[in-house]
PDB file of C-alpha atoms in Angstrom:
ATOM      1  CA  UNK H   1     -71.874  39.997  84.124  1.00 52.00           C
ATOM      2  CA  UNK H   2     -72.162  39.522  88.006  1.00 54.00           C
ATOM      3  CA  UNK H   3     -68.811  41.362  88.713  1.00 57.00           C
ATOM      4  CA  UNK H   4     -69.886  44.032  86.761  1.00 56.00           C
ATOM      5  CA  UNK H   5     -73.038  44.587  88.175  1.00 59.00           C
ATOM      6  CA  UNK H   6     -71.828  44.812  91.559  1.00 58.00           C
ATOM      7  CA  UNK H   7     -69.220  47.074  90.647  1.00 60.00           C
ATOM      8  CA  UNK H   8     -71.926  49.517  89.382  1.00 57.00           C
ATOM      9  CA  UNK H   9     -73.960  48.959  92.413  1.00 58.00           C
ATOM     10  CA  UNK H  10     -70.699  50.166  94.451  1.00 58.00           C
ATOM     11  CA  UNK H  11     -70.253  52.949  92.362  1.00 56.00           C
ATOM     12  CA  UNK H  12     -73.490  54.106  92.575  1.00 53.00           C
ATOM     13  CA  UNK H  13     -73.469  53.655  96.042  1.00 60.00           C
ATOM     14  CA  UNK H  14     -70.576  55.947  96.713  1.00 57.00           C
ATOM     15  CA  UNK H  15     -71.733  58.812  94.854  1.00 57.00           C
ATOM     16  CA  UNK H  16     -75.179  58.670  96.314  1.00 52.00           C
ATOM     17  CA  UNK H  17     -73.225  58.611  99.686  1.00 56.00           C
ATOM     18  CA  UNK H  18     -71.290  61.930  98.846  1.00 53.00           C
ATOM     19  CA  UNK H  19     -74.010  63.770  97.135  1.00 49.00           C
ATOM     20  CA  UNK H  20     -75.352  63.153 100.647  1.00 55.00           C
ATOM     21  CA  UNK H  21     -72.478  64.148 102.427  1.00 51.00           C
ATOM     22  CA  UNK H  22     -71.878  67.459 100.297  1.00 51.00           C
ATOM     23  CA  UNK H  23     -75.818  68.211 100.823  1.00 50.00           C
ATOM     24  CA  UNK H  24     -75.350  68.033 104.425  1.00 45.00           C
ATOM     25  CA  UNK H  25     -72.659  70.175 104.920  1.00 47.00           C
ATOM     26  CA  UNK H  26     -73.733  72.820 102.410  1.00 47.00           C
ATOM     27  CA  UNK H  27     -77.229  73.463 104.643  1.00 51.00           C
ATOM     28  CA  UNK H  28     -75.572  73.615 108.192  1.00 49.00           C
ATOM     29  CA  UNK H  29     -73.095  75.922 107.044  1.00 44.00           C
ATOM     30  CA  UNK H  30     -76.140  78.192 105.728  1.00 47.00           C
ATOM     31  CA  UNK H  31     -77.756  77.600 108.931  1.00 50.00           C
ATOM     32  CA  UNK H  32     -74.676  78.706 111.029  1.00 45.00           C
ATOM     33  CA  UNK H  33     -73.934  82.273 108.689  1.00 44.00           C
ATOM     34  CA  UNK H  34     -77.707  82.930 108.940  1.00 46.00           C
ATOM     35  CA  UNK H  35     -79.485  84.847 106.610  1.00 45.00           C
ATOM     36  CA  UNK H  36     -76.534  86.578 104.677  1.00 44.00           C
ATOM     37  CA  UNK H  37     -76.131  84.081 102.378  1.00 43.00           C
ATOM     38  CA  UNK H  38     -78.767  81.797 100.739  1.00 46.00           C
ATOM     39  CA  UNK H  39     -78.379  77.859 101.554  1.00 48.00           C
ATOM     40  CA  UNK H  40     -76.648  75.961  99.005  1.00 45.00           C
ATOM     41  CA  UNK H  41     -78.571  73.448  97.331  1.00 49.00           C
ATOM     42  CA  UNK H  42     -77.562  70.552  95.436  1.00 44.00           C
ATOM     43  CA  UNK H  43     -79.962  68.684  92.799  1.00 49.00           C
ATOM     44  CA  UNK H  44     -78.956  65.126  92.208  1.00 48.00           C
ATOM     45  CA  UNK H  45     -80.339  63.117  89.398  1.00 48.00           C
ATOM     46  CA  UNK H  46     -82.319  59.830  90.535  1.00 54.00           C
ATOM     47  CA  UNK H  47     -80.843  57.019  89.605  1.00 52.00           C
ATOM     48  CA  UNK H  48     -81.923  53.747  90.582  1.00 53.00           C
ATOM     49  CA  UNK H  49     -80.321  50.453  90.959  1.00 51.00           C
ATOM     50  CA  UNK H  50     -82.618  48.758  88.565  1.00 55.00           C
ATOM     51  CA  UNK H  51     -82.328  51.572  85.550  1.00 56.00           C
ATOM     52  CA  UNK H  52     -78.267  51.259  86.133  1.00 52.00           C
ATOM     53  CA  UNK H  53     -78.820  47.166  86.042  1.00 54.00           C
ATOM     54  CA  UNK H  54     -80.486  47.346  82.471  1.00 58.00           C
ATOM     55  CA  UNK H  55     -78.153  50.031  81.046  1.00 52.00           C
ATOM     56  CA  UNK H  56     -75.406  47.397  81.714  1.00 53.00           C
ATOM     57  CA  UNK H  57     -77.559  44.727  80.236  1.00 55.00           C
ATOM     58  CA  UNK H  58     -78.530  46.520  77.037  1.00 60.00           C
ATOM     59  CA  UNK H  59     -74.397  47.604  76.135  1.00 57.00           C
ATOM     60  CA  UNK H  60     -73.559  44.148  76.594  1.00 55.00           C
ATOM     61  CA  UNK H  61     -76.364  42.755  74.537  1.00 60.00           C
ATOM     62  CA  UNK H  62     -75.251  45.396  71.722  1.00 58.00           C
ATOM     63  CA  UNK H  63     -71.430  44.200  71.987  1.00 51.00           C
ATOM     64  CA  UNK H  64     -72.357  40.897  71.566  1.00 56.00           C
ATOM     65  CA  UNK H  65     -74.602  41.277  68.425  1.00 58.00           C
ATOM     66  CA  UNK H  66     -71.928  43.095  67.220  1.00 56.00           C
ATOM     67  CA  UNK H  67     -69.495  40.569  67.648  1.00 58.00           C
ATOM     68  CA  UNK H  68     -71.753  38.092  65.729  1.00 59.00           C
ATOM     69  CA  UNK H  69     -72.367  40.192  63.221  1.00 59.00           C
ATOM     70  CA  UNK H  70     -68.710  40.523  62.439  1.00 51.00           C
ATOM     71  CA  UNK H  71     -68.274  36.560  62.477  1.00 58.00           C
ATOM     72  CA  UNK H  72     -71.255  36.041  60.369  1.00 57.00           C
ATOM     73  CA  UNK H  73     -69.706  38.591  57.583  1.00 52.00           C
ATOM     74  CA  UNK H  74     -66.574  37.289  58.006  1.00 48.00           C
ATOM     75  CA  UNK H  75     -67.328  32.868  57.490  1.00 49.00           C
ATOM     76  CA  UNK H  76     -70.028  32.285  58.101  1.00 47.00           C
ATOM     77  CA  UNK H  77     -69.835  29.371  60.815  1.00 45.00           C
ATOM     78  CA  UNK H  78     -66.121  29.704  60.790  1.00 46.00           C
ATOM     79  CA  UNK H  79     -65.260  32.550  62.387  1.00 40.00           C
ATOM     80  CA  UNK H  80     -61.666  33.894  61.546  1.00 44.00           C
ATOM     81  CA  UNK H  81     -61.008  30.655  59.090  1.00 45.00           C
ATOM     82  CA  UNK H  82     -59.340  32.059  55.204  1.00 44.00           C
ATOM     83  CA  UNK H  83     -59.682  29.486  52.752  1.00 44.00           C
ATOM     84  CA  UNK H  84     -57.524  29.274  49.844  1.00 48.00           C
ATOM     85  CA  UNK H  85     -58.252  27.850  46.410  1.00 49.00           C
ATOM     86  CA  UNK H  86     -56.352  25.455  45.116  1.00 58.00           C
ATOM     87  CA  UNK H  87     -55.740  24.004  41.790  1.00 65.00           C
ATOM     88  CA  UNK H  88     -54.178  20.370  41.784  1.00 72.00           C
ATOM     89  CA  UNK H  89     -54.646  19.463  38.010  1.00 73.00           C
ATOM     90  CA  UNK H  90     -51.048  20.470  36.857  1.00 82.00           C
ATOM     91  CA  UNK H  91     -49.707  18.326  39.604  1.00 88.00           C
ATOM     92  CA  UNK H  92     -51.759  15.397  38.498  1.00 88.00           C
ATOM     93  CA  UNK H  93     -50.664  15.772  35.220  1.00 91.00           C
ATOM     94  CA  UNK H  94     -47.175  16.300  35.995  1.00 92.00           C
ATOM     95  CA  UNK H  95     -47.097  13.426  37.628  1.00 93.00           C
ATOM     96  CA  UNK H  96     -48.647  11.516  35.027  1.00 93.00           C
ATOM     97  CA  UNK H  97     -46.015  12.108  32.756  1.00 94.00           C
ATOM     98  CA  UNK H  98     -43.459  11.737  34.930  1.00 94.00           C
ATOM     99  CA  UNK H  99     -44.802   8.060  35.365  1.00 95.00           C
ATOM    100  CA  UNK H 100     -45.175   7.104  31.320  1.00 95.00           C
ATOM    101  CA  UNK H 101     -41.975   8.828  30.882  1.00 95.00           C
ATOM    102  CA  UNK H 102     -39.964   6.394  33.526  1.00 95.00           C
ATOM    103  CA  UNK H 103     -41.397   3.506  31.713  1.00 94.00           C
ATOM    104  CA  UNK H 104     -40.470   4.672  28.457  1.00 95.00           C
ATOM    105  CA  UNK H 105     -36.978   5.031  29.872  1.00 93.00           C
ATOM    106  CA  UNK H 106     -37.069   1.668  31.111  1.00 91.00           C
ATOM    107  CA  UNK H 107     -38.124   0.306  28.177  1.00 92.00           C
ATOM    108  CA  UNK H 108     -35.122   2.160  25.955  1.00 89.00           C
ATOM    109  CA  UNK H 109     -32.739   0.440  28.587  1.00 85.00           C
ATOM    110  CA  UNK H 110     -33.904  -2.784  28.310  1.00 85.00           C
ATOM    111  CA  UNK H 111     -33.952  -3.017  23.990  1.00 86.00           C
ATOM    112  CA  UNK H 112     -30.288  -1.842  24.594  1.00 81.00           C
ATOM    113  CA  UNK H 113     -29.384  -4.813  26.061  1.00 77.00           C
ATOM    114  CA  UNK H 114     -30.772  -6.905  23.358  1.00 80.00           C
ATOM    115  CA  UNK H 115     -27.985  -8.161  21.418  1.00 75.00           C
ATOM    116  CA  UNK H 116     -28.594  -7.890  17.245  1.00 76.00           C
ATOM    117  CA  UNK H 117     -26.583  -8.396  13.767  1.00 75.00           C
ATOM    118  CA  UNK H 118     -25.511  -4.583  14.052  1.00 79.00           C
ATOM    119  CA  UNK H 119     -22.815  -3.433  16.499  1.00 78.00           C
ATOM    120  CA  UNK H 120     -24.327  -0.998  19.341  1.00 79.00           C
ATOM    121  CA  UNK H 121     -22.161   0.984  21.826  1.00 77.00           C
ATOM    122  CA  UNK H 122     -24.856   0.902  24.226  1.00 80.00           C
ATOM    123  CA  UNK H 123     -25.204  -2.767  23.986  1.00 82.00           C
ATOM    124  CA  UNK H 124     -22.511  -3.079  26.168  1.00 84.00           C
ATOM    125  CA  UNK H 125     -23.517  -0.338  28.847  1.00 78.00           C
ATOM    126  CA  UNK H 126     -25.074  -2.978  31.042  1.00 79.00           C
ATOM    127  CA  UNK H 127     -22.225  -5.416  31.728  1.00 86.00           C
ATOM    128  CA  UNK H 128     -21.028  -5.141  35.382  1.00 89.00           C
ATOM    129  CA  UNK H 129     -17.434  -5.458  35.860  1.00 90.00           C
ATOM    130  CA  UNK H 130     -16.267  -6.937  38.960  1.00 86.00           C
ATOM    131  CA  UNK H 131     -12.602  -5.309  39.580  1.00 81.00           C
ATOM    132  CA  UNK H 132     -11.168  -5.806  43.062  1.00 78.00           C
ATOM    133  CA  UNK H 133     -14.368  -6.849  44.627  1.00 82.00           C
ATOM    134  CA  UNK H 134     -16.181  -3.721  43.432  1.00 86.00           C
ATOM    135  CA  UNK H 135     -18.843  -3.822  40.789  1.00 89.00           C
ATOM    136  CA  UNK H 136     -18.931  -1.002  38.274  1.00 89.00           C
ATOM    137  CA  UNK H 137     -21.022  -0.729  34.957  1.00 88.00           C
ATOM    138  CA  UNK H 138     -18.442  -1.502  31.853  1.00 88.00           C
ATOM    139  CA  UNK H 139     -19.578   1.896  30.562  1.00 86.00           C
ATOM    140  CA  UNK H 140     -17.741   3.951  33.388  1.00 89.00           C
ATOM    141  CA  UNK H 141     -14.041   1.847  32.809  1.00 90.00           C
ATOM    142  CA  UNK H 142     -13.942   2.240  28.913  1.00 91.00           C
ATOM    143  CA  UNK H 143     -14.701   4.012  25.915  1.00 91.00           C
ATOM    144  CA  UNK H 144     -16.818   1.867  24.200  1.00 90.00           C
ATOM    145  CA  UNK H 145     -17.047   2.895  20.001  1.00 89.00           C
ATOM    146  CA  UNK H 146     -18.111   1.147  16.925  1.00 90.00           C
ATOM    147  CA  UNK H 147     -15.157   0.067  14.464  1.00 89.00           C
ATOM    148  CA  UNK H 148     -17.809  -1.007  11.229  1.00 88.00           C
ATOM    149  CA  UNK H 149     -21.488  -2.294  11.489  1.00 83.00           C
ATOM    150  CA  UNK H 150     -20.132  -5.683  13.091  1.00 87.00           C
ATOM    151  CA  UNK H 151     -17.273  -4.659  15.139  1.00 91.00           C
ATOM    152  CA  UNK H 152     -17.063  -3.180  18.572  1.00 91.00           C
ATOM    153  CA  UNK H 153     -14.102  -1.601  20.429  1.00 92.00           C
ATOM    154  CA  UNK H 154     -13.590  -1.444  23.841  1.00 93.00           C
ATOM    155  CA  UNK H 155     -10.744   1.237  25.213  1.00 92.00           C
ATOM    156  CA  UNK H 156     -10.298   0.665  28.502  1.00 91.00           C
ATOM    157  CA  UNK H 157      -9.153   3.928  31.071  1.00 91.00           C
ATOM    158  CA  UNK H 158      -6.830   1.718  33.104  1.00 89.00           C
ATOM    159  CA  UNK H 159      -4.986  -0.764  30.790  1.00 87.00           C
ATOM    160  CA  UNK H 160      -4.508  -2.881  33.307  1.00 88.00           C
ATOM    161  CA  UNK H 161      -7.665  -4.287  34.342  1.00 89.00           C
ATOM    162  CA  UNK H 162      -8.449  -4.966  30.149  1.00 90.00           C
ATOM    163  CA  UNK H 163      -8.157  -8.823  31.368  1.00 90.00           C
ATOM    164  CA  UNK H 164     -11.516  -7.727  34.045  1.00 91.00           C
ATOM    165  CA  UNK H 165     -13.103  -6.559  30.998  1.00 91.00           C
ATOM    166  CA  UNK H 166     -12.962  -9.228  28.830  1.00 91.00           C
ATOM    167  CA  UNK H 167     -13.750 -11.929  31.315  1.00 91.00           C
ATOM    168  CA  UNK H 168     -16.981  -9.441  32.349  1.00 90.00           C
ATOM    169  CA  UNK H 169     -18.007  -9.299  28.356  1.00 90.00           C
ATOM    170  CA  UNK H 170     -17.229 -13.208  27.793  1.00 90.00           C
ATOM    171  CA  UNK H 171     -19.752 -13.791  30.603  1.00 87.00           C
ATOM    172  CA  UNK H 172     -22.268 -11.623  29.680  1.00 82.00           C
ATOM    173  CA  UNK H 173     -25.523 -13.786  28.089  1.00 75.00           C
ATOM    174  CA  UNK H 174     -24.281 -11.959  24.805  1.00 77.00           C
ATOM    175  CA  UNK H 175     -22.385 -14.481  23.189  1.00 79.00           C
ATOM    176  CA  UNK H 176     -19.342 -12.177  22.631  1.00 86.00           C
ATOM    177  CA  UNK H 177     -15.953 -13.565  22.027  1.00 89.00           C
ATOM    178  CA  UNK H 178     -13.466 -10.590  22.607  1.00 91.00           C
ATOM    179  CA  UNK H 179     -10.275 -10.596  21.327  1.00 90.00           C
ATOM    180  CA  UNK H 180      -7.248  -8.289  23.082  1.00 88.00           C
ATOM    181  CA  UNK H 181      -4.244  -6.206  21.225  1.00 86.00           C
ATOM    182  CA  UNK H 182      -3.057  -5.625  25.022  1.00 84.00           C
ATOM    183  CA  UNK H 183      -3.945  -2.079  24.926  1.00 88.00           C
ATOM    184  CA  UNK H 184      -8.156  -2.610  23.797  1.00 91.00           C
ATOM    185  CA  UNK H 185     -10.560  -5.072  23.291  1.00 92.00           C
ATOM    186  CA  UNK H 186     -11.974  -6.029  19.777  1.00 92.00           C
ATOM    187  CA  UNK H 187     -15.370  -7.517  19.911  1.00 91.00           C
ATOM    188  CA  UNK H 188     -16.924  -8.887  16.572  1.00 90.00           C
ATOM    189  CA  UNK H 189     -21.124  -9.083  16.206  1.00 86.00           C
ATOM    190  CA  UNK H 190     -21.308 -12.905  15.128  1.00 84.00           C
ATOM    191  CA  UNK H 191     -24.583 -13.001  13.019  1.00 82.00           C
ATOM    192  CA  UNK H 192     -27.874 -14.004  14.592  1.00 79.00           C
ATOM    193  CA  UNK H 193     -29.356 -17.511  14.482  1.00 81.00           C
ATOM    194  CA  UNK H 194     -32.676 -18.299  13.064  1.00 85.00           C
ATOM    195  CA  UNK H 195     -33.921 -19.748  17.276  1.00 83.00           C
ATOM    196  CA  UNK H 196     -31.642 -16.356  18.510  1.00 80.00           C
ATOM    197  CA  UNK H 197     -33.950 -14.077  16.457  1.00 84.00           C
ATOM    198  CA  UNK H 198     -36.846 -15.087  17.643  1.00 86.00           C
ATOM    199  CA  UNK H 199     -36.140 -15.523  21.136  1.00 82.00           C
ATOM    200  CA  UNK H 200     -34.992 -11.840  20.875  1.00 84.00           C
ATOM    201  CA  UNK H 201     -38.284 -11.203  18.701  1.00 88.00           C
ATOM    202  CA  UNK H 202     -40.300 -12.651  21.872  1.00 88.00           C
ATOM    203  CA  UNK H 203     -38.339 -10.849  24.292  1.00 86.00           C
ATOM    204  CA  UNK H 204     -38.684  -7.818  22.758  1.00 90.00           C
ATOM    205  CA  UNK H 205     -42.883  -7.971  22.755  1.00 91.00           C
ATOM    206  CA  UNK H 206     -42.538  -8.868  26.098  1.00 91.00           C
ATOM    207  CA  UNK H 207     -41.013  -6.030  26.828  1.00 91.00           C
ATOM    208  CA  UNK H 208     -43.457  -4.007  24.678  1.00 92.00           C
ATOM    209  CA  UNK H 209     -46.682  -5.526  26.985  1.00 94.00           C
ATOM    210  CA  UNK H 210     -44.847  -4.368  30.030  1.00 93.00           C
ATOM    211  CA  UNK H 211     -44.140  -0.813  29.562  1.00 95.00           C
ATOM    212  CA  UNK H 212     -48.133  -0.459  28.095  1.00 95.00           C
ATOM    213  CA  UNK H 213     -49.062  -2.171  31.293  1.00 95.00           C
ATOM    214  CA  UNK H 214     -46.860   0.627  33.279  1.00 95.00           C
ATOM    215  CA  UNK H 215     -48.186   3.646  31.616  1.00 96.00           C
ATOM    216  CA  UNK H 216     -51.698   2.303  31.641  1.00 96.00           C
ATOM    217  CA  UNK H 217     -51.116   1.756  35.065  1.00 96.00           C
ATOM    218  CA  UNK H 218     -50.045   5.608  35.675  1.00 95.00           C
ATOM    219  CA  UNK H 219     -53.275   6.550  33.722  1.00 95.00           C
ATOM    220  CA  UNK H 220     -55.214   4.767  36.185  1.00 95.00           C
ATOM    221  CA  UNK H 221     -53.826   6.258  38.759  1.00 94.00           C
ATOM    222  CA  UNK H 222     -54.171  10.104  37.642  1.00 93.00           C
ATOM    223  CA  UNK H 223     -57.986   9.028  37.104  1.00 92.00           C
ATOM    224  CA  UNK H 224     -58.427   8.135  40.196  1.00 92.00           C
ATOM    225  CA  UNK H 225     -56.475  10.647  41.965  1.00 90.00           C
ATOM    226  CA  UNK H 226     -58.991  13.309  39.656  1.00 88.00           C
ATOM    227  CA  UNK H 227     -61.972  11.711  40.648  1.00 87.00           C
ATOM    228  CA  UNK H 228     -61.089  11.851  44.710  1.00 85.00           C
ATOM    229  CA  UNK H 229     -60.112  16.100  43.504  1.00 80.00           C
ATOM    230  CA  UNK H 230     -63.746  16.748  42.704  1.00 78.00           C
ATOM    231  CA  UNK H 231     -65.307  17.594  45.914  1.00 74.00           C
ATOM    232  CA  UNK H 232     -68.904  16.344  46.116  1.00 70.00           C
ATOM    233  CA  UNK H 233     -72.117  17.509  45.981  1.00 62.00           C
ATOM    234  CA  UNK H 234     -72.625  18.204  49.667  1.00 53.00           C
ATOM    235  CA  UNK H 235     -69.367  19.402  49.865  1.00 53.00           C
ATOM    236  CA  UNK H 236     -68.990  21.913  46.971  1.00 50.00           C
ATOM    237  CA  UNK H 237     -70.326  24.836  49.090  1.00 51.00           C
ATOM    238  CA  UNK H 238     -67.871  24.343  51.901  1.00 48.00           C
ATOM    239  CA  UNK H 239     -64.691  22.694  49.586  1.00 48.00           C
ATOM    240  CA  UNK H 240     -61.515  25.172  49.059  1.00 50.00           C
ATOM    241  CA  UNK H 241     -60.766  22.877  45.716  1.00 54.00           C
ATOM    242  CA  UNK H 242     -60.680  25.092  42.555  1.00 57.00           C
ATOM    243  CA  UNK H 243     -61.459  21.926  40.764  1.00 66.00           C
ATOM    244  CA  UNK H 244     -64.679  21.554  39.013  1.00 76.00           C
ATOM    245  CA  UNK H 245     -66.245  19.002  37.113  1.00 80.00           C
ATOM    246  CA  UNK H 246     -65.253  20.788  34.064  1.00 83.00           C
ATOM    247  CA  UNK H 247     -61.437  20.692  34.749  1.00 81.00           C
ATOM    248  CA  UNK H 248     -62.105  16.901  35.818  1.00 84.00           C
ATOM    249  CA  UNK H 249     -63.177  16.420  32.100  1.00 89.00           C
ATOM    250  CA  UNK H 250     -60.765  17.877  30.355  1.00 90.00           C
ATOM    251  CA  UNK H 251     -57.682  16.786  32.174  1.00 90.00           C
ATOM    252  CA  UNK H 252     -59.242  12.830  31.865  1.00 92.00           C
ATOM    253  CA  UNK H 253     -59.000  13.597  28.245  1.00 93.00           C
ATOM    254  CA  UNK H 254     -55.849  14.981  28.088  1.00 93.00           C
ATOM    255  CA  UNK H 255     -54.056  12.218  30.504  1.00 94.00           C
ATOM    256  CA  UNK H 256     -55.770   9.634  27.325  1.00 95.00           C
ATOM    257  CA  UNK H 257     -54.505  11.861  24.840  1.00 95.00           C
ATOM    258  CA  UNK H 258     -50.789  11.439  26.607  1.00 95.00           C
ATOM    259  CA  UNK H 259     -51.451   7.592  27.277  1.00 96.00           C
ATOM    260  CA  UNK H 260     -51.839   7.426  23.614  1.00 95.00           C
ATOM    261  CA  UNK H 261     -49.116   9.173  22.768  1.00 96.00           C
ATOM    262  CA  UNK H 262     -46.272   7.208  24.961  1.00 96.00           C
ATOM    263  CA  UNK H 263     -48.081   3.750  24.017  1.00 96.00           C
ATOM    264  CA  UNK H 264     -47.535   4.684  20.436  1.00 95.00           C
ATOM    265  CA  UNK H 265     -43.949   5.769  20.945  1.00 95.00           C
ATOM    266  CA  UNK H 266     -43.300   2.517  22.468  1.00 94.00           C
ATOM    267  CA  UNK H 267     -44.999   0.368  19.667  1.00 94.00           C
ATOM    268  CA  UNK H 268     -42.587   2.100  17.595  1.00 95.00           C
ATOM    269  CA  UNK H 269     -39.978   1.851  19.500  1.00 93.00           C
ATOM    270  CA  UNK H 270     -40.489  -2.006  19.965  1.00 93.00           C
ATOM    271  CA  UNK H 271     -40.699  -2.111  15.783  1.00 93.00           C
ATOM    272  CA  UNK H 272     -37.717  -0.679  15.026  1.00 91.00           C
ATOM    273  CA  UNK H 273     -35.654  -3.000  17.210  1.00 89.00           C
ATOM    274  CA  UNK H 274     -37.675  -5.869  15.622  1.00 88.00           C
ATOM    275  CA  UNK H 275     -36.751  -4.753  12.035  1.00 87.00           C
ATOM    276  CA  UNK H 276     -32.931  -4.524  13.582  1.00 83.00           C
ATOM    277  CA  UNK H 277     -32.996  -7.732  14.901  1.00 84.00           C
ATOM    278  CA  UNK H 278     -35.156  -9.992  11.826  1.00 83.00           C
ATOM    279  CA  UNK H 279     -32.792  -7.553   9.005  1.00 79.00           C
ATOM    280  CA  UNK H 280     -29.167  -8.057  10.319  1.00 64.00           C
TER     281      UNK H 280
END
């Protein structure tokens, strides 16, 4: 504000100067022609340094209210800041069921292992074959297909690593005896002891506890990642969240609904290996 005030000070300075200058001249020239021509006279406007000084003042006060008007229309507080609602209840629940869906995965792994009266191609899947010092899954170096309801057969891809698959199935906690043709592997289901089914009986609620423990676990978790989503009441004015209280309520009930729904599909599943195991 300085700079500018002494640059209109300078200004007006010089044109007060010239006016001056141009007056001047103008009368001694009349003076010299005499009478023949009428003097020349020049008006100037007064202008004073103190009416220049508040003109100066009074446009910069004006740009300046503009200016905050303009932020005050625009945010408020935040001048120039853009917001952007967002919505983060479909990736809670995505993620929700991504979690209950692992452990029911987990779970369908785990009672395929479980050895029972029936043959079961995948009851085989999990026996690691060590051939040439490298550890592959049993699955990935044979065909593995069932013969009758108490026979497996195991073809393998290479015949010449079938002896590496039947020492890998004799060692397996299965209690498989496999017997070779030199081109496959037969493997009979001996029937179940009374102590074997219900060892299997106990593993298999075990296994039942843990994956309700797991989804319960990712229920707990989508609650509490809800409950930091609604913004507060102090902060609801200034919060970009398009998450209300209302969407907080209905996706809690929803992420029950789907607890619900995978605990119950693993109670089932967990029954129907129990009636395989206690009927063969």
């Amino acid at each position: 504000m300085a700079i500018s005030t002494r640059r209109a000070l300078a200004a007006y300075r010089n044109i007060y100067g010239a006016l001056r200058a141009t007056n001047f001249t103008a009368n001694r020239f009349s003076s010299l022609i005499g009478s023949t021509f009428s003097p020349i006279r020049y008006e100037t406007v007064p202008c004073s340094l103190e009416q220049t000084t508040n003109f100066l003042l009074e446009s910069r006060r004006s740009f300046a209210k503009g200016r905050k008007q303009i932020r005050d229309e625009v945010d408020g507080d935040d001048y120039g800041s853009v917001t952007t609602a967002v919505n983060v209840g479909p990736n809670i629940k995505a993620t929700a069921v991504s979690q209950m869906e692992a452990a029911i995965d987990a779970l369908s792994r785990e009672l395929t292992k479980l050895r029972t009266g029936r043959a079961s191609a995948g009851m085989l899947d999990h026996i690691i074959v060590d051939s040439g010092g490298v550890k592959t899954p049993l699955c990935r170096m044979a065909v593995i297909s069932v013969l009758d309801p108490k026979t497996l057969s195991v073809n393998p891809y290479d015949p010449d690593s079938l002896k590496e698959l039947e020492k890998a199935i004799i060692s397996s906690p299965l209690g498989l005896n496999p017997q070779s043709d030199n081109q496959r592997l037969i493997v009979p289901i001996p029937p179940l002891t009374k102590e074997h089914v219900q060892a299997v009986c106990k593993v298999v609620a075990k296994s039942s506890e843990d994956v309700k423990q797991s989804i319960r676990r990712a229920r707990q978790k989508a609650l509490d990642t809800i409950k930091k989503s609604v913004p507060k009441k102090k902060d609801k004015d200034k919060s970009a969240s398009a998450f209300s209280d209302d969407d907080a309520k209905r996706l809690e009930k929803e992420i029950d609904d789907l607890t619900k729904k995978f605990i119950k599909s693993a109670e089932d599943m967990c029954k129907s290996k129990d009636k395989e195991i206690t009927s063969s």
